[in-house]
Amino acid sequence: QPWTVVPDFTHHAHSASLSAVAVNNRYVVTGSRDETIQIYDMKKKIEHGALLQHNGTITCLEFYGTAHLLSGAEDGQICIWNTKRWECLKSIKAHKGHVTSLSIHPSGKLALSVGTDKTLRTWNLVEGRSAFIKNLKQNAHIIKWSPDGARYVTVITNKVDIYKLDTASITGTITTEKRISSLRFITDSILAIAGDDEMIRFYSCDSQKCLCEFKGHENRIKDIYSFEREGQHVIVTASSDGYIKMWNLDLNKITDVPSLLCEVNTKARLTCLAVWLDQASDMKENSNMAATSSQANEDEKSSIVRKSEVCWTDNIDKTRKRKIAPEKQKLKASLRKKKK
């Protein structure tokens, strides 16, 4: 039975373009150039509040489990949030320049970050302090742990360096012709890579060889995501051409081009994407949700998207950017509290 994509939840999220999105089992959070992080309760399909700790564009967001969120921004700060009360547990001055990307180890004890100060930094999350600093030759814009936590990768323009955790040394390098904008571990040893040349490629981390490549979109691919549902592996891609596409991946035939499950034209300039899985739903279809954001151009639309359900808002008014007073650099007091 073919998949379909329909709008489900829409919200005028920010007063500037969206730059980051993350999901856990209940919430979707979005970061923006308006310096705020907005929270959405996907169980209730409502806006839940805003986090106002950062000064500068929010560049990266990542949940760990159900209790914690890490955020990074152009102010060089990494904030650790408790997602029960949505309070900032710790704010770390992580980089001298912008924080460009962060990734949490599957154990939750370590995190890695890269920034515009040409460093890769390891963070002890148990004690909330810096554990190790590695100088890079250039600024990296993506850092990502493998699902098993045995290796991690950094992206510098069009080059992926693969590191082993136990030695912290580079074991291999993957180079593409054009800039890489998104990267995702499909398995512990297979990477999906996409970027400015409209192609999606699968690479082996062990051999650094390209296992499969295919044209995904008509314009640059801004983000790529993957998930497994009832034994089915699905790749989701978002492009500047406005399309979100979902691909069926057979891991036993990784060299075969994935089949297209469905696509939708959001008519927006997409910038990032994530997939929210409705764990409580028994429905086989329309049960996964992807949150996408779109760039705020005058006649473009920003989006929040769902795997079979896509939502978008009207034009974002750039002139309404809020100034955040220093005394308000704390959690917005108006967060809804659950009635007991």
mmCIF file of C-alpha atoms in Angstrom:
data_model
loop_
_atom_site.group_PDB
_atom_site.id
_atom_site.type_symbol
_atom_site.label_atom_id
_atom_site.label_comp_id
_atom_site.label_asym_id
_atom_site.label_seq_id
_atom_site.Cartn_x
_atom_site.Cartn_y
_atom_site.Cartn_z
ATOM 1 C CA GLN A 1 0.000 0.000 0.000
ATOM 2 C CA PRO A 2 1.505 3.363 -1.015
ATOM 3 C CA TRP A 3 2.417 5.912 1.613
ATOM 4 C CA THR A 4 0.833 9.337 1.599
ATOM 5 C CA VAL A 5 1.869 12.626 3.174
ATOM 6 C CA VAL A 6 -0.736 14.958 4.666
ATOM 7 C CA PRO A 7 -0.528 18.081 6.881
ATOM 8 C CA ASP A 8 -1.076 17.397 10.575
ATOM 9 C CA PHE A 9 0.370 20.079 12.870
ATOM 10 C CA THR A 10 1.350 23.616 11.882
ATOM 11 C CA HIS A 11 2.736 26.460 13.929
ATOM 12 C CA HIS A 12 4.250 29.852 13.157
ATOM 13 C CA ALA A 13 7.324 28.923 15.122
ATOM 14 C CA HIS A 14 9.831 31.770 15.003
ATOM 15 C CA SER A 15 10.396 35.335 13.864
ATOM 16 C CA ALA A 16 13.405 34.304 11.750
ATOM 17 C CA SER A 17 14.500 31.270 9.742
ATOM 18 C CA LEU A 18 14.831 27.898 11.470
ATOM 19 C CA SER A 19 18.295 26.418 11.862
ATOM 20 C CA ALA A 20 17.963 23.256 13.972
ATOM 21 C CA VAL A 21 15.395 20.669 15.027
ATOM 22 C CA ALA A 22 15.430 17.707 17.423
ATOM 23 C CA VAL A 23 12.898 15.180 18.721
ATOM 24 C CA ASN A 24 12.465 12.733 21.570
ATOM 25 C CA ASN A 25 9.550 10.461 22.432
ATOM 26 C CA ARG A 26 7.281 13.380 23.313
ATOM 27 C CA TYR A 27 8.689 16.731 22.216
ATOM 28 C CA VAL A 28 9.872 18.514 19.103
ATOM 29 C CA VAL A 29 12.240 21.444 19.673
ATOM 30 C CA THR A 30 13.275 23.963 17.040
ATOM 31 C CA GLY A 31 16.110 26.474 17.050
ATOM 32 C CA SER A 32 16.243 29.656 15.014
ATOM 33 C CA ARG A 33 18.155 32.744 14.008
ATOM 34 C CA ASP A 34 15.831 34.601 16.379
ATOM 35 C CA GLU A 35 17.993 33.167 19.224
ATOM 36 C CA THR A 36 15.168 31.130 20.780
ATOM 37 C CA ILE A 37 14.355 27.450 21.154
ATOM 38 C CA GLN A 38 10.648 26.617 20.834
ATOM 39 C CA ILE A 39 9.128 23.480 22.379
ATOM 40 C CA TYR A 40 6.152 21.511 21.050
ATOM 41 C CA ASP A 41 4.306 18.738 22.853
ATOM 42 C CA MET A 42 3.540 16.260 20.080
ATOM 43 C CA LYS A 43 1.238 14.139 22.246
ATOM 44 C CA LYS A 44 -1.078 17.112 22.755
ATOM 45 C CA LYS A 45 -0.143 18.875 19.487
ATOM 46 C CA ILE A 46 0.414 22.186 21.268
ATOM 47 C CA GLU A 47 3.150 24.770 21.709
ATOM 48 C CA HIS A 48 4.775 24.118 25.090
ATOM 49 C CA GLY A 49 7.008 27.159 25.627
ATOM 50 C CA ALA A 50 10.361 28.712 24.738
ATOM 51 C CA LEU A 51 13.947 28.580 26.027
ATOM 52 C CA LEU A 52 15.800 31.896 26.073
ATOM 53 C CA GLN A 53 19.269 31.134 27.390
ATOM 54 C CA HIS A 54 21.337 31.744 24.228
ATOM 55 C CA ASN A 55 22.508 34.963 22.570
ATOM 56 C CA GLY A 56 22.891 34.183 18.881
ATOM 57 C CA THR A 57 21.559 31.762 16.283
ATOM 58 C CA ILE A 58 20.795 28.292 17.635
ATOM 59 C CA THR A 59 23.028 25.985 15.587
ATOM 60 C CA CYS A 60 22.446 22.511 17.048
ATOM 61 C CA LEU A 61 20.004 20.613 19.259
ATOM 62 C CA GLU A 62 20.143 17.040 20.495
ATOM 63 C CA PHE A 63 18.098 15.095 23.031
ATOM 64 C CA TYR A 64 19.512 12.388 25.236
ATOM 65 C CA GLY A 65 16.737 10.009 26.255
ATOM 66 C CA THR A 66 13.619 11.510 27.780
ATOM 67 C CA ALA A 67 15.237 13.732 30.403
ATOM 68 C CA HIS A 68 17.900 15.917 28.780
ATOM 69 C CA LEU A 69 18.464 18.261 25.840
ATOM 70 C CA LEU A 70 21.746 19.835 24.710
ATOM 71 C CA SER A 71 21.768 23.043 22.699
ATOM 72 C CA GLY A 72 24.596 24.916 20.983
ATOM 73 C CA ALA A 73 24.643 28.383 19.463
ATOM 74 C CA GLU A 74 26.707 31.105 17.833
ATOM 75 C CA ASP A 75 27.401 32.560 21.287
ATOM 76 C CA GLY A 76 29.838 29.672 21.851
ATOM 77 C CA GLN A 77 27.693 28.220 24.641
ATOM 78 C CA ILE A 78 26.429 24.684 25.123
ATOM 79 C CA CYS A 79 23.431 24.451 27.447
ATOM 80 C CA ILE A 80 22.258 21.301 29.212
ATOM 81 C CA TRP A 81 18.497 21.284 29.834
ATOM 82 C CA ASN A 82 16.299 19.168 32.046
ATOM 83 C CA THR A 83 13.262 18.319 29.912
ATOM 84 C CA LYS A 84 10.955 17.640 32.859
ATOM 85 C CA ARG A 85 10.955 21.205 34.176
ATOM 86 C CA TRP A 86 12.725 22.723 31.168
ATOM 87 C CA GLU A 87 15.374 24.397 33.297
ATOM 88 C CA CYS A 88 18.984 25.021 32.293
ATOM 89 C CA LEU A 89 21.106 22.728 34.458
ATOM 90 C CA LYS A 90 24.403 24.079 33.170
ATOM 91 C CA SER A 91 25.705 26.559 30.612
ATOM 92 C CA ILE A 92 29.221 25.870 29.320
ATOM 93 C CA LYS A 93 31.385 28.314 27.381
ATOM 94 C CA ALA A 94 32.327 25.619 24.890
ATOM 95 C CA HIS A 95 34.076 27.413 22.025
ATOM 96 C CA LYS A 96 35.745 30.776 21.435
ATOM 97 C CA GLY A 97 33.747 31.085 18.219
ATOM 98 C CA HIS A 98 30.402 29.563 17.255
ATOM 99 C CA VAL A 99 29.363 26.051 18.249
ATOM 100 C CA THR A 100 28.662 24.458 14.870
ATOM 101 C CA SER A 101 27.678 20.912 15.856
ATOM 102 C CA LEU A 102 27.437 18.592 18.850
ATOM 103 C CA SER A 103 26.780 14.903 19.402
ATOM 104 C CA ILE A 104 26.061 12.895 22.568
ATOM 105 C CA HIS A 105 27.664 9.467 23.098
ATOM 106 C CA PRO A 106 25.087 6.638 23.369
ATOM 107 C CA SER A 107 26.140 6.152 27.013
ATOM 108 C CA GLY A 108 25.177 9.746 27.818
ATOM 109 C CA LYS A 109 28.483 10.248 29.653
ATOM 110 C CA LEU A 110 30.332 12.068 26.869
ATOM 111 C CA ALA A 111 29.559 14.656 24.244
ATOM 112 C CA LEU A 112 31.606 16.001 21.351
ATOM 113 C CA SER A 113 31.397 19.475 19.875
ATOM 114 C CA VAL A 114 33.061 21.384 17.046
ATOM 115 C CA GLY A 115 33.195 25.125 16.521
ATOM 116 C CA THR A 116 34.630 27.964 14.482
ATOM 117 C CA ASP A 117 37.734 28.047 16.692
ATOM 118 C CA LYS A 118 39.114 25.002 14.809
ATOM 119 C CA THR A 119 38.745 22.678 17.785
ATOM 120 C CA LEU A 120 37.022 19.386 18.527
ATOM 121 C CA ARG A 121 36.140 19.211 22.201
ATOM 122 C CA THR A 122 35.182 16.247 24.370
ATOM 123 C CA TRP A 123 32.854 16.949 27.302
ATOM 124 C CA ASN A 124 32.415 14.948 30.482
ATOM 125 C CA LEU A 125 28.652 15.209 30.939
ATOM 126 C CA VAL A 126 28.721 13.506 34.337
ATOM 127 C CA GLU A 127 30.776 16.349 35.793
ATOM 128 C CA GLY A 128 29.860 19.026 33.225
ATOM 129 C CA ARG A 129 33.433 19.903 32.299
ATOM 130 C CA SER A 130 35.880 19.762 29.402
ATOM 131 C CA ALA A 131 37.700 16.437 29.104
ATOM 132 C CA PHE A 132 39.846 16.867 25.987
ATOM 133 C CA ILE A 133 40.579 19.423 23.274
ATOM 134 C CA LYS A 134 41.843 18.494 19.810
ATOM 135 C CA ASN A 135 43.007 21.153 17.383
ATOM 136 C CA LEU A 136 41.779 20.791 13.801
ATOM 137 C CA LYS A 137 43.382 22.240 10.682
ATOM 138 C CA GLN A 138 40.055 23.705 9.566
ATOM 139 C CA ASN A 139 36.626 24.418 11.024
ATOM 140 C CA ALA A 140 34.380 21.343 11.131
ATOM 141 C CA HIS A 141 30.636 21.880 10.714
ATOM 142 C CA ILE A 142 29.314 18.402 11.602
ATOM 143 C CA ILE A 143 30.215 15.926 14.361
ATOM 144 C CA LYS A 144 28.404 12.610 14.835
ATOM 145 C CA TRP A 145 28.757 9.481 17.002
ATOM 146 C CA SER A 146 28.043 6.050 15.547
ATOM 147 C CA PRO A 147 25.067 4.227 17.135
ATOM 148 C CA ASP A 148 27.371 1.844 19.033
ATOM 149 C CA GLY A 149 29.611 4.695 20.219
ATOM 150 C CA ALA A 150 32.779 2.981 18.955
ATOM 151 C CA ARG A 151 33.577 5.677 16.376
ATOM 152 C CA TYR A 152 32.740 9.236 15.471
ATOM 153 C CA VAL A 153 33.032 11.360 12.353
ATOM 154 C CA THR A 154 33.721 15.012 11.630
ATOM 155 C CA VAL A 155 32.851 16.881 8.441
ATOM 156 C CA ILE A 156 35.047 19.682 7.102
ATOM 157 C CA THR A 157 33.509 21.096 3.896
ATOM 158 C CA ASN A 158 33.555 18.012 1.600
ATOM 159 C CA LYS A 159 35.680 15.689 3.749
ATOM 160 C CA VAL A 160 34.576 13.146 6.364
ATOM 161 C CA ASP A 161 37.217 12.023 8.864
ATOM 162 C CA ILE A 162 36.416 8.783 10.714
ATOM 163 C CA TYR A 163 37.817 8.409 14.245
ATOM 164 C CA LYS A 164 38.008 5.417 16.579
ATOM 165 C CA LEU A 165 36.980 6.160 20.161
ATOM 166 C CA ASP A 166 39.644 4.010 21.829
ATOM 167 C CA THR A 167 42.544 5.687 20.015
ATOM 168 C CA ALA A 168 40.978 9.082 19.122
ATOM 169 C CA SER A 169 42.840 8.784 15.823
ATOM 170 C CA ILE A 170 41.636 8.997 12.223
ATOM 171 C CA THR A 171 41.122 5.554 10.700
ATOM 172 C CA GLY A 172 39.914 6.727 7.291
ATOM 173 C CA THR A 173 38.696 9.656 5.225
ATOM 174 C CA ILE A 174 35.827 10.006 2.746
ATOM 175 C CA THR A 175 35.968 12.867 0.227
ATOM 176 C CA THR A 176 33.139 14.064 -2.016
ATOM 177 C CA GLU A 177 33.200 16.573 -4.877
ATOM 178 C CA LYS A 178 30.940 19.135 -3.221
ATOM 179 C CA ARG A 179 30.158 20.372 0.272
ATOM 180 C CA ILE A 180 28.477 17.920 2.629
ATOM 181 C CA SER A 181 25.443 19.367 4.391
ATOM 182 C CA SER A 182 24.128 16.273 6.155
ATOM 183 C CA LEU A 183 25.325 12.903 7.348
ATOM 184 C CA ARG A 184 23.603 9.991 9.058
ATOM 185 C CA PHE A 185 24.721 6.590 10.362
ATOM 186 C CA ILE A 186 22.477 3.946 8.776
ATOM 187 C CA THR A 187 24.245 1.209 10.759
ATOM 188 C CA ASP A 188 27.309 1.221 13.000
ATOM 189 C CA SER A 189 29.514 1.048 9.912
ATOM 190 C CA ILE A 190 27.470 2.554 7.039
ATOM 191 C CA LEU A 191 27.098 6.297 6.481
ATOM 192 C CA ALA A 192 24.506 8.098 4.384
ATOM 193 C CA ILE A 193 25.963 11.356 3.070
ATOM 194 C CA ALA A 194 24.225 14.185 1.199
ATOM 195 C CA GLY A 195 25.061 17.723 0.223
ATOM 196 C CA ASP A 196 25.248 20.277 -2.554
ATOM 197 C CA ASP A 197 25.238 17.915 -5.546
ATOM 198 C CA GLU A 198 21.694 16.466 -5.231
ATOM 199 C CA MET A 199 23.115 12.967 -4.715
ATOM 200 C CA ILE A 200 22.653 10.587 -1.785
ATOM 201 C CA ARG A 201 25.552 8.218 -1.162
ATOM 202 C CA PHE A 202 26.106 5.283 1.179
ATOM 203 C CA TYR A 203 29.661 4.683 2.339
ATOM 204 C CA SER A 204 31.382 1.957 4.336
ATOM 205 C CA CYS A 205 33.248 3.385 7.339
ATOM 206 C CA ASP A 206 35.613 0.404 7.245
ATOM 207 C CA SER A 207 36.684 0.585 3.589
ATOM 208 C CA GLN A 208 35.632 4.219 2.904
ATOM 209 C CA LYS A 209 34.191 2.946 -0.394
ATOM 210 C CA CYS A 210 30.935 4.175 -1.886
ATOM 211 C CA LEU A 211 28.418 1.320 -1.716
ATOM 212 C CA CYS A 212 25.580 3.070 -3.548
ATOM 213 C CA GLU A 213 24.721 6.459 -5.010
ATOM 214 C CA PHE A 214 21.557 7.886 -6.521
ATOM 215 C CA LYS A 215 20.045 11.263 -7.350
ATOM 216 C CA GLY A 216 17.625 12.254 -4.623
ATOM 217 C CA HIS A 217 16.500 15.777 -5.513
ATOM 218 C CA GLU A 218 16.698 18.582 -8.060
ATOM 219 C CA ASN A 219 18.549 20.896 -5.678
ATOM 220 C CA ARG A 220 20.973 20.607 -2.777
ATOM 221 C CA ILE A 221 19.964 18.231 -0.010
ATOM 222 C CA LYS A 222 19.806 20.023 3.335
ATOM 223 C CA ASP A 223 19.163 17.143 5.710
ATOM 224 C CA ILE A 224 18.914 13.375 5.834
ATOM 225 C CA TYR A 225 17.342 11.196 8.523
ATOM 226 C CA SER A 226 16.768 7.476 9.002
ATOM 227 C CA PHE A 227 14.617 5.290 11.212
ATOM 228 C CA GLU A 228 13.386 1.734 11.524
ATOM 229 C CA ARG A 229 9.728 0.867 11.884
ATOM 230 C CA GLU A 230 8.422 -2.713 12.128
ATOM 231 C CA GLY A 231 11.576 -4.048 10.491
ATOM 232 C CA GLN A 232 11.466 -1.546 7.647
ATOM 233 C CA HIS A 233 14.407 0.834 7.215
ATOM 234 C CA VAL A 234 13.414 4.255 5.925
ATOM 235 C CA ILE A 235 15.563 7.168 4.740
ATOM 236 C CA VAL A 236 14.007 10.670 4.773
ATOM 237 C CA THR A 237 15.546 13.571 2.858
ATOM 238 C CA ALA A 238 14.737 17.289 2.709
ATOM 239 C CA SER A 239 15.968 19.577 -0.047
ATOM 240 C CA SER A 240 16.115 23.230 -0.980
ATOM 241 C CA ASP A 241 13.800 22.267 -3.856
ATOM 242 C CA GLY A 242 10.999 22.050 -1.264
ATOM 243 C CA TYR A 243 10.530 18.295 -1.452
ATOM 244 C CA ILE A 244 10.591 15.803 1.390
ATOM 245 C CA LYS A 245 11.164 12.274 0.113
ATOM 246 C CA MET A 246 11.007 8.929 1.890
ATOM 247 C CA TRP A 247 12.982 5.936 0.663
ATOM 248 C CA ASN A 248 12.701 2.240 1.500
ATOM 249 C CA LEU A 249 16.164 0.833 2.260
ATOM 250 C CA ASP A 250 17.016 -2.878 2.157
ATOM 251 C CA LEU A 251 20.153 -3.321 4.270
ATOM 252 C CA ASN A 252 20.691 -6.762 2.771
ATOM 253 C CA LYS A 253 20.909 -5.121 -0.653
ATOM 254 C CA ILE A 254 22.733 -1.934 0.318
ATOM 255 C CA THR A 255 24.230 -1.577 -3.174
ATOM 256 C CA ASP A 256 20.737 -1.368 -4.717
ATOM 257 C CA VAL A 257 19.123 2.045 -5.133
ATOM 258 C CA PRO A 258 16.378 2.468 -2.479
ATOM 259 C CA SER A 259 12.807 2.636 -3.738
ATOM 260 C CA LEU A 260 10.849 5.863 -3.318
ATOM 261 C CA LEU A 261 7.985 5.410 -0.836
ATOM 262 C CA CYS A 262 6.472 8.868 -1.150
ATOM 263 C CA GLU A 263 7.247 12.539 -1.655
ATOM 264 C CA VAL A 264 5.640 15.872 -0.919
ATOM 265 C CA ASN A 265 6.322 19.361 -2.212
ATOM 266 C CA THR A 266 6.130 21.667 0.818
ATOM 267 C CA LYS A 267 6.696 24.724 -1.432
ATOM 268 C CA ALA A 268 9.165 25.936 1.178
ATOM 269 C CA ARG A 269 12.922 26.278 1.291
ATOM 270 C CA LEU A 270 13.702 23.506 3.751
ATOM 271 C CA THR A 271 16.676 23.777 6.088
ATOM 272 C CA CYS A 272 16.486 20.832 8.511
ATOM 273 C CA LEU A 273 14.473 17.737 9.310
ATOM 274 C CA ALA A 274 13.849 15.158 12.033
ATOM 275 C CA VAL A 275 11.526 12.193 12.453
ATOM 276 C CA TRP A 276 9.202 11.833 15.416
ATOM 277 C CA LEU A 277 7.913 8.314 16.015
ATOM 278 C CA ASP A 278 4.578 8.031 17.754
ATOM 279 C CA GLN A 279 5.446 5.102 20.020
ATOM 280 C CA ALA A 280 1.926 4.873 21.405
ATOM 281 C CA SER A 281 0.243 4.563 18.043
ATOM 282 C CA ASP A 282 -0.892 1.195 16.782
ATOM 283 C CA MET A 283 -1.440 2.541 13.312
ATOM 284 C CA LYS A 284 0.902 1.204 10.657
ATOM 285 C CA GLU A 285 0.558 4.288 8.530
ATOM 286 C CA ASN A 286 0.674 7.964 9.385
ATOM 287 C CA SER A 287 2.349 7.097 12.676
ATOM 288 C CA ASN A 288 5.716 8.772 12.226
ATOM 289 C CA MET A 289 6.312 12.434 12.208
ATOM 290 C CA ALA A 290 9.123 14.470 10.785
ATOM 291 C CA ALA A 291 9.733 17.977 11.921
ATOM 292 C CA THR A 292 11.170 20.144 9.233
ATOM 293 C CA SER A 293 11.945 23.741 9.210
ATOM 294 C CA SER A 294 12.216 26.107 6.354
ATOM 295 C CA GLN A 295 14.170 29.235 5.694
ATOM 296 C CA ALA A 296 12.493 32.560 6.071
ATOM 297 C CA ASN A 297 12.503 34.223 2.700
ATOM 298 C CA GLU A 298 9.893 36.837 1.975
ATOM 299 C CA ASP A 299 7.615 34.655 -0.061
ATOM 300 C CA GLU A 300 8.630 31.303 1.342
ATOM 301 C CA LYS A 301 7.014 29.227 4.031
ATOM 302 C CA SER A 302 8.470 27.514 7.092
ATOM 303 C CA SER A 303 7.470 23.974 7.876
ATOM 304 C CA ILE A 304 7.064 21.367 10.528
ATOM 305 C CA VAL A 305 6.711 17.999 8.963
ATOM 306 C CA ARG A 306 5.538 14.492 9.679
ATOM 307 C CA LYS A 307 6.428 11.216 7.931
ATOM 308 C CA SER A 308 3.164 10.781 6.250
ATOM 309 C CA GLU A 309 2.010 14.126 7.625
ATOM 310 C CA VAL A 310 3.419 17.522 6.717
ATOM 311 C CA CYS A 311 2.556 20.885 8.226
ATOM 312 C CA TRP A 312 3.706 24.371 7.344
ATOM 313 C CA THR A 313 3.083 27.952 8.376
ATOM 314 C CA ASP A 314 2.665 31.173 6.431
ATOM 315 C CA ASN A 315 5.420 33.663 5.711
ATOM 316 C CA ILE A 316 7.695 34.598 8.580
ATOM 317 C CA ASP A 317 7.887 38.290 9.305
ATOM 318 C CA LYS A 318 11.561 39.099 9.675
ATOM 319 C CA THR A 319 10.838 42.523 11.103
ATOM 320 C CA ARG A 320 9.400 41.067 14.304
ATOM 321 C CA LYS A 321 12.655 39.733 15.715
ATOM 322 C CA ARG A 322 12.515 39.945 19.501
ATOM 323 C CA LYS A 323 15.250 41.371 21.634
ATOM 324 C CA ILE A 324 16.003 39.224 24.640
ATOM 325 C CA ALA A 325 16.823 41.239 27.728
ATOM 326 C CA PRO A 326 19.706 39.911 29.895
ATOM 327 C CA GLU A 327 17.421 39.472 32.890
ATOM 328 C CA LYS A 328 15.211 37.215 30.791
ATOM 329 C CA GLN A 329 17.972 34.806 29.811
ATOM 330 C CA LYS A 330 16.207 32.061 31.708
ATOM 331 C CA LEU A 331 13.469 29.602 30.995
ATOM 332 C CA LYS A 332 10.260 31.298 29.947
ATOM 333 C CA ALA A 333 8.084 31.424 33.033
ATOM 334 C CA SER A 334 4.920 30.733 31.125
ATOM 335 C CA LEU A 335 5.654 27.060 30.413
ATOM 336 C CA ARG A 336 2.550 25.047 30.991
ATOM 337 C CA LYS A 337 2.666 22.805 34.043
ATOM 338 C CA LYS A 338 0.893 19.528 34.106
ATOM 339 C CA LYS A 339 -2.124 19.666 36.398
ATOM 340 C CA LYS A 340 -1.975 17.078 39.112
#
